[in-house]
CSV table of C-alpha atoms in Angstrom, one decimal:
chain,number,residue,atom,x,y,z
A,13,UNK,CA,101.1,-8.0,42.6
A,14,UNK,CA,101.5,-6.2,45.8
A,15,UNK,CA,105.3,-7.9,46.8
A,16,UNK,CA,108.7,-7.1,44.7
A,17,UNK,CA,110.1,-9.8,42.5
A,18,UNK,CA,112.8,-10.1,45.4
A,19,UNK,CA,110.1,-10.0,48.3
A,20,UNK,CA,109.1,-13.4,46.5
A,21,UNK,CA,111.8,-15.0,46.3
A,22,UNK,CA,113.0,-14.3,49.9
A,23,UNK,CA,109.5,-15.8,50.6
A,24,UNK,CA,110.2,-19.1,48.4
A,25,UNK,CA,113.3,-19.5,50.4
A,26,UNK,CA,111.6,-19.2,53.5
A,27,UNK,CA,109.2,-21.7,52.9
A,28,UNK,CA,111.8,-24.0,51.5
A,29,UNK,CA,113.3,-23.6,55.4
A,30,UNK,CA,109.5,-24.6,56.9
A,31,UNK,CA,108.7,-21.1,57.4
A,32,UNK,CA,104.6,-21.7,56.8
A,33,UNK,CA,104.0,-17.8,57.3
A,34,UNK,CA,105.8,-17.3,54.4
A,35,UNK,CA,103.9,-19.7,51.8
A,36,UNK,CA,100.6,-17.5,53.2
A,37,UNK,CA,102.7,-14.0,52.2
A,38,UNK,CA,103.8,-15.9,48.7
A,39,UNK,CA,99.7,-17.1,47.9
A,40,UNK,CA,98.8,-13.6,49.3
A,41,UNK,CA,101.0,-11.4,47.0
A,42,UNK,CA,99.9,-13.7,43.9
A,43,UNK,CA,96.9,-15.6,44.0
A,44,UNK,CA,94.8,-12.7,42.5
A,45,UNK,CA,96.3,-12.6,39.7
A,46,UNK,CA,96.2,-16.3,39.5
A,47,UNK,CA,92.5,-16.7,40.4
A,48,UNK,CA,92.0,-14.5,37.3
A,49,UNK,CA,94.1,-16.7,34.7
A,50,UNK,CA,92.7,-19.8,36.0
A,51,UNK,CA,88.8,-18.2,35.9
A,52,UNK,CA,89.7,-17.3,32.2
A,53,UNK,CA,90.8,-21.0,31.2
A,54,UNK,CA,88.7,-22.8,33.4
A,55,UNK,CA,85.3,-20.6,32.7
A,56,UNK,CA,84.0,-21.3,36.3
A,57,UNK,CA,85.1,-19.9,39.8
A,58,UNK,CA,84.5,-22.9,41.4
A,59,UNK,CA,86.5,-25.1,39.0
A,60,UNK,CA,89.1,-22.2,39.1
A,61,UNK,CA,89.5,-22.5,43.1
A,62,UNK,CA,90.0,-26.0,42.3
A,63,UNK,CA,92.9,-25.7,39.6
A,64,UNK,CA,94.7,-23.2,42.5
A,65,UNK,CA,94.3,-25.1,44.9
A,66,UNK,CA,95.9,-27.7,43.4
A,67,UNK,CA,98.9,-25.7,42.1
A,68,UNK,CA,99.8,-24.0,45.4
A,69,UNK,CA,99.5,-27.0,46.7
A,70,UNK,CA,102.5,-28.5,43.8
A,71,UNK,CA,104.7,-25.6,44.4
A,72,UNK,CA,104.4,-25.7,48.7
A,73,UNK,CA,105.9,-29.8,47.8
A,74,UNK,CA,108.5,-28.9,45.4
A,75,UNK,CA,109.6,-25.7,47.4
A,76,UNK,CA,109.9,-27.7,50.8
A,77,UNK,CA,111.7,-30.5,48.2
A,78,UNK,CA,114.1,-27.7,47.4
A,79,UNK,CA,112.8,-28.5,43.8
A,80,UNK,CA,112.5,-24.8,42.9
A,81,UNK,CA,116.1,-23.6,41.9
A,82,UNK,CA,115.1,-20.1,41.1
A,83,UNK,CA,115.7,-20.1,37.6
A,84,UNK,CA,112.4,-18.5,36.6
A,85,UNK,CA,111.0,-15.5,38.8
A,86,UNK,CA,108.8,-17.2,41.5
A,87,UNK,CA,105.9,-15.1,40.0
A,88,UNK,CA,106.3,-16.9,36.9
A,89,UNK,CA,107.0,-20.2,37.9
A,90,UNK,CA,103.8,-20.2,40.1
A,91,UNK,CA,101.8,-19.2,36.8
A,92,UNK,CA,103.5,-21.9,34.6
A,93,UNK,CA,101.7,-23.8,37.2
A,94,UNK,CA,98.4,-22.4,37.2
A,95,UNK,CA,98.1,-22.7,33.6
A,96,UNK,CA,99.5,-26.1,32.9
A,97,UNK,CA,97.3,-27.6,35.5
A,98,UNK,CA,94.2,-25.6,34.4
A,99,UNK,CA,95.7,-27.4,30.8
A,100,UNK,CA,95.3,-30.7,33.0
A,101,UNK,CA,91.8,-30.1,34.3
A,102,UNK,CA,90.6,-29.3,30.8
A,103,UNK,CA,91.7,-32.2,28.7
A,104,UNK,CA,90.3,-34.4,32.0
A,105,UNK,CA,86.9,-32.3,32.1
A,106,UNK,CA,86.2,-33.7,27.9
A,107,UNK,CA,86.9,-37.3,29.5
A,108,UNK,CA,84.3,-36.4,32.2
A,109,UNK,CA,80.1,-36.2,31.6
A,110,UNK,CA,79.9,-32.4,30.9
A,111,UNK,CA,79.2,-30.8,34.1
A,112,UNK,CA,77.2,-28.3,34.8
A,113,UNK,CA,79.3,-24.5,35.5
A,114,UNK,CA,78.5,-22.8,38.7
A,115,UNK,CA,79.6,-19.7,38.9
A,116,UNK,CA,78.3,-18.6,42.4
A,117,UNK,CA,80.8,-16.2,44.8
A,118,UNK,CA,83.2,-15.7,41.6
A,119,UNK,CA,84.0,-12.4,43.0
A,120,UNK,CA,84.6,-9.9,45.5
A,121,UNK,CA,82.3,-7.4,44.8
A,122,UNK,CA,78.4,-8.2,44.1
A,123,UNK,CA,78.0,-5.6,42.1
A,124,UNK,CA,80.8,-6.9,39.6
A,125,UNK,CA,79.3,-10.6,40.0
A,126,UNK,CA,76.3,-10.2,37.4
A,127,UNK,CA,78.7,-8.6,34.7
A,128,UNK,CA,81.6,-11.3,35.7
A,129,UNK,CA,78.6,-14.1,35.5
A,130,UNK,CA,76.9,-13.1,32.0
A,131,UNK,CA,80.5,-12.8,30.1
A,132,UNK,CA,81.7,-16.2,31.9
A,133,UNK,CA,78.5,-17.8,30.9
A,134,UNK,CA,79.3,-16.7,27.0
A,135,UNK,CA,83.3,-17.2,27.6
A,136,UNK,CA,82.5,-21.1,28.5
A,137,UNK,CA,79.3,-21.4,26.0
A,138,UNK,CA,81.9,-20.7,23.3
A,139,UNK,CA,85.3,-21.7,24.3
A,140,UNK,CA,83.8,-25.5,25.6
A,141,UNK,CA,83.1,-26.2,22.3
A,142,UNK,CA,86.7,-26.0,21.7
A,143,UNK,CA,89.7,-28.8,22.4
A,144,UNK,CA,91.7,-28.1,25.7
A,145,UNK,CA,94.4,-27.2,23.8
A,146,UNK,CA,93.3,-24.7,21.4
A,147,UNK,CA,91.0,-23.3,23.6
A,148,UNK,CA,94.7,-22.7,26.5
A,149,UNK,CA,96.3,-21.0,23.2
A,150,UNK,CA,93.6,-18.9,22.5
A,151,UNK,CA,93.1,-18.0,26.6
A,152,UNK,CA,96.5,-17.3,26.9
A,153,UNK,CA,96.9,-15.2,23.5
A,154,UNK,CA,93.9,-13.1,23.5
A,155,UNK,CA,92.8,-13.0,27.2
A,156,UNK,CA,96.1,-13.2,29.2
A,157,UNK,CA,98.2,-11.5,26.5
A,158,UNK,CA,101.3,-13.3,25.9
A,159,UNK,CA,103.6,-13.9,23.2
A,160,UNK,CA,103.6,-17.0,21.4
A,161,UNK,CA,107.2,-18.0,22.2
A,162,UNK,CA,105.7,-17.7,25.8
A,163,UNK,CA,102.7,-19.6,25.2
A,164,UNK,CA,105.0,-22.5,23.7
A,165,UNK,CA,107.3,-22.9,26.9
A,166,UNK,CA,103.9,-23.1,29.2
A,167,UNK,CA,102.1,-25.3,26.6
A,168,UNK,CA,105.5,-27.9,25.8
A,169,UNK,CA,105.4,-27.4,22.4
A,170,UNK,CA,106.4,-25.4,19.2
A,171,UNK,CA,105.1,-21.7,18.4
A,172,UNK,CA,104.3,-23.2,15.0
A,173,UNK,CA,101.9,-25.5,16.9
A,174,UNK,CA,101.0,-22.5,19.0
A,175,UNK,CA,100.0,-20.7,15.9
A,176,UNK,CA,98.1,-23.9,14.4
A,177,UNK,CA,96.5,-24.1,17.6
A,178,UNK,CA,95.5,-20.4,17.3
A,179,UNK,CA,94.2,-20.5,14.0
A,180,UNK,CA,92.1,-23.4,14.1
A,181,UNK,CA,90.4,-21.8,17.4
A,182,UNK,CA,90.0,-18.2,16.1
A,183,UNK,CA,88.0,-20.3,12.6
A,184,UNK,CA,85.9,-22.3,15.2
A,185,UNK,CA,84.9,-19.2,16.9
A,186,UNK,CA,84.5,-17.5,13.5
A,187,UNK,CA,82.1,-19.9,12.1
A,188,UNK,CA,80.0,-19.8,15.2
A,189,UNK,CA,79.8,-16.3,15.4
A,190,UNK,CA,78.2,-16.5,11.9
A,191,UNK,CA,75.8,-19.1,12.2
B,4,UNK,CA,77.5,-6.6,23.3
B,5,UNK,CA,76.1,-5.5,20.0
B,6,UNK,CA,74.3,-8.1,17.6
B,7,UNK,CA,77.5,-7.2,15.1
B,8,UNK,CA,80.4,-7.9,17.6
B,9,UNK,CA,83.3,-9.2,15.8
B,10,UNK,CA,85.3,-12.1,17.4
B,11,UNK,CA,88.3,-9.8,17.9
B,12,UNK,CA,86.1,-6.9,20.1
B,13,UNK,CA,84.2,-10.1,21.7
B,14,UNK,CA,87.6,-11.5,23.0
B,15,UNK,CA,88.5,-8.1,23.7
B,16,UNK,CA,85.4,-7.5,25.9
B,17,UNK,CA,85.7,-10.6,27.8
B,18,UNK,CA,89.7,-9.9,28.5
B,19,UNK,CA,88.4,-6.3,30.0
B,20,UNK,CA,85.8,-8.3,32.2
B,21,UNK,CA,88.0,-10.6,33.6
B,22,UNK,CA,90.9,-8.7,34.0
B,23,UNK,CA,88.2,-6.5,36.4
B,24,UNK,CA,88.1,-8.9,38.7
B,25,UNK,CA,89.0,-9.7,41.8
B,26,UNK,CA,88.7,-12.6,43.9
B,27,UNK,CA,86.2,-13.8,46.4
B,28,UNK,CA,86.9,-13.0,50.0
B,29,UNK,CA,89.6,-15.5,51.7
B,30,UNK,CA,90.3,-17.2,48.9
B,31,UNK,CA,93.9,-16.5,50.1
B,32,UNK,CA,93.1,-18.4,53.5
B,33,UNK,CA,91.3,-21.0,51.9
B,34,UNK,CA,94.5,-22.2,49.9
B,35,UNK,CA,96.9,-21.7,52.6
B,36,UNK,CA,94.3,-24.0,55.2
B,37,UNK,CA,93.8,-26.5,52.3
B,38,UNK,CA,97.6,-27.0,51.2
B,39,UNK,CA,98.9,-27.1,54.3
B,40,UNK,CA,96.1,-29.4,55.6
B,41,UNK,CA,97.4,-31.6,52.7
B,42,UNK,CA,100.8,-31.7,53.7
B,43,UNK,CA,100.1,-32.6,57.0
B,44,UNK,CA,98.7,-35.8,55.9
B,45,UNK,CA,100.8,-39.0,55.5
B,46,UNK,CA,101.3,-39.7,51.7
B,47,UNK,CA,100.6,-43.0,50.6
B,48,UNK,CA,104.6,-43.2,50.4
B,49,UNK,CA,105.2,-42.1,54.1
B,50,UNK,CA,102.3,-44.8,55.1
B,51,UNK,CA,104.3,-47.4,52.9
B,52,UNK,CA,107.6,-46.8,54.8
B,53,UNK,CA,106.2,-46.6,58.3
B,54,UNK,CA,103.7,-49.3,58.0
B,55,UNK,CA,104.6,-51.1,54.9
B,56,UNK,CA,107.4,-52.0,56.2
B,57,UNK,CA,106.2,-52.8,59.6
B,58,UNK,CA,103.3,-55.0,57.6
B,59,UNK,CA,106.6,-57.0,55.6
B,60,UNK,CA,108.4,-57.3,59.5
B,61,UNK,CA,105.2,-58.8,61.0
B,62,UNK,CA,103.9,-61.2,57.7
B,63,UNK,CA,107.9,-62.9,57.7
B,64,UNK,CA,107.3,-63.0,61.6
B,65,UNK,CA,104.0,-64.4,60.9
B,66,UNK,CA,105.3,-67.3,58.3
B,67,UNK,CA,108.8,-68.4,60.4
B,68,UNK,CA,105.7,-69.0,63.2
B,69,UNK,CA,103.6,-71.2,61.2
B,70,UNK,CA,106.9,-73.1,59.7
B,71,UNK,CA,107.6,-74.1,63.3
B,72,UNK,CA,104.0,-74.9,64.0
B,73,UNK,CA,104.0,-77.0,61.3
B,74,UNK,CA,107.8,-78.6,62.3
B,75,UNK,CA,107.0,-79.2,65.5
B,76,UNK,CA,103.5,-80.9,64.9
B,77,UNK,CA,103.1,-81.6,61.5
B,78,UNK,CA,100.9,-80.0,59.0
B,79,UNK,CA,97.1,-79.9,59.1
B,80,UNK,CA,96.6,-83.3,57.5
B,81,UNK,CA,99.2,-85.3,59.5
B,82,UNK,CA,97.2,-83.8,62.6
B,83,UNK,CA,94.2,-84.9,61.0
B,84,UNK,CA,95.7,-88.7,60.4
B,85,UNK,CA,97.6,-88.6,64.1
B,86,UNK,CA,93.7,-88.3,65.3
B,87,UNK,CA,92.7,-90.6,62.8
B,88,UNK,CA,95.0,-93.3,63.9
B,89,UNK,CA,94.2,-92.4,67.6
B,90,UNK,CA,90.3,-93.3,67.3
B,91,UNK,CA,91.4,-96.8,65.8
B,92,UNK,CA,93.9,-97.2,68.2
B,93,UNK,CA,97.4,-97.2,66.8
């Protein structure tokens, strides 16, 4: 992230005021960070645009609302976002016809596109097989690297069912990488 | 990749992959536009308060009309006999 914590939040409050230049500095100084979390649960750029979308679109409502009361970090209350409606979008995607992913203009840099594409391809052929849930625990634990108590706040639910959650995933993936 | 990768340095490869990367070009821009796009629009809630309640205004206008109409010259069917009775000449 390219602002200070405090840069942030001075931005939040801004846009909470109407300040619309200051929503662009705030999705600016974190939406990298965020198109890579949502790419990791999602599997797909396009659906990943999507899922940000969406969320910045949440927090610009609540922060004009004045429902942001600075609790959390603005960084990490625009990530609890992220991930609990890339959560959303998953458990709506298995009520859906599978679709098919695209994963065109994923990236910046061409040259990183055919690396990106090929492990994006194998991250969704193995983590679709997965329920939404397990597969956000799993995301979350081994690609985004967070604790579990973490994990359990974003997710709304115990670590023990983090854990469960984990476990059952990591056999999944176990028994297919043996077959 | 190797054909013996084990799930923990598969997960591990992919987390170094996508940890590499970086956007596509004015993705940044695209949000921004597209949110604030959206809140320009009238939510179904703003379109219920301005015209919902100018729809409510206009349909009890609309009924305190016909229950003059009607009042004043009698419902469809007393029309109907008044012309009735006119034709046989009462």
């Amino acid at each position: 992230m390219r602002q200070a914590g405090g840069d942030l939040e001075e931005a939040a409050r801004r846009v909470a005021r109407g300040d619309v230049s200051a929503f662009a500095t705030l999705v600016n100084a974190t939406s990298a960070r965020l198109y890579r979390l949502a790419i990791k649960m999602m599997g797909s750029g396009e659906e990943a645009e999507d899922v940000l979308q969406e969320s910045y679109a949440r927090a610009y409502e609540a922060l004009r609302a004045g429902r942001f009361e600075g609790a959390a970090r603005v960084d990490s209350w625009l990530y609890r976002i992220v991930a609990n409606q890339a959560i959303n979008a998953l458990r709506s995607r298995r009520r859906r016809p599978a679709v098919t992913l695209q994963n065109d203009d994923i990236v910046a840099d061409p040259r990183q596109a055919s690396d990106v594409r090929v492990v994006l391809r194998e991250l969704s052929g193995w983590l679709d097989a997965l329920p939404a849930d397990q597969r956000a625990a799993l995301v979350l634990r081994e690609l985004e690297g967070l604790p579990n108590a973490e994990i359990a706040r974003i997710m709304g639910c115990s670590e023990g069912a983090v854990e469960q959650r984990l476990v059952r995933a990591r056999a999944a993936l176990r028994a297919r990488s043996e077959q | 990749m190797t054909e013996h990768e084990s799930l923990d340095e598969r997960l591990e490869r992919w987390r170094r992959v996508t940890d590499a990367l970086e956007p596509p070009g004015g993705l940044s821009e695209r949000i921004v536009a597209g949110v604030l796009a959206r809140a320009a629009r009238p939510s179904w809630m703003d379109l219920m308060v301005t015209y919902g309640r100018r729809g409510v205004v206009a349909a009890a206008l609309a009924a305190a009309a016909s229950l003059l109409l009607a009042t004043a010259s009698g419902t469809v069917d007393e029309l109907d006999a008044e012309a009735a009775n006119m034709e046989i000449g009462l």
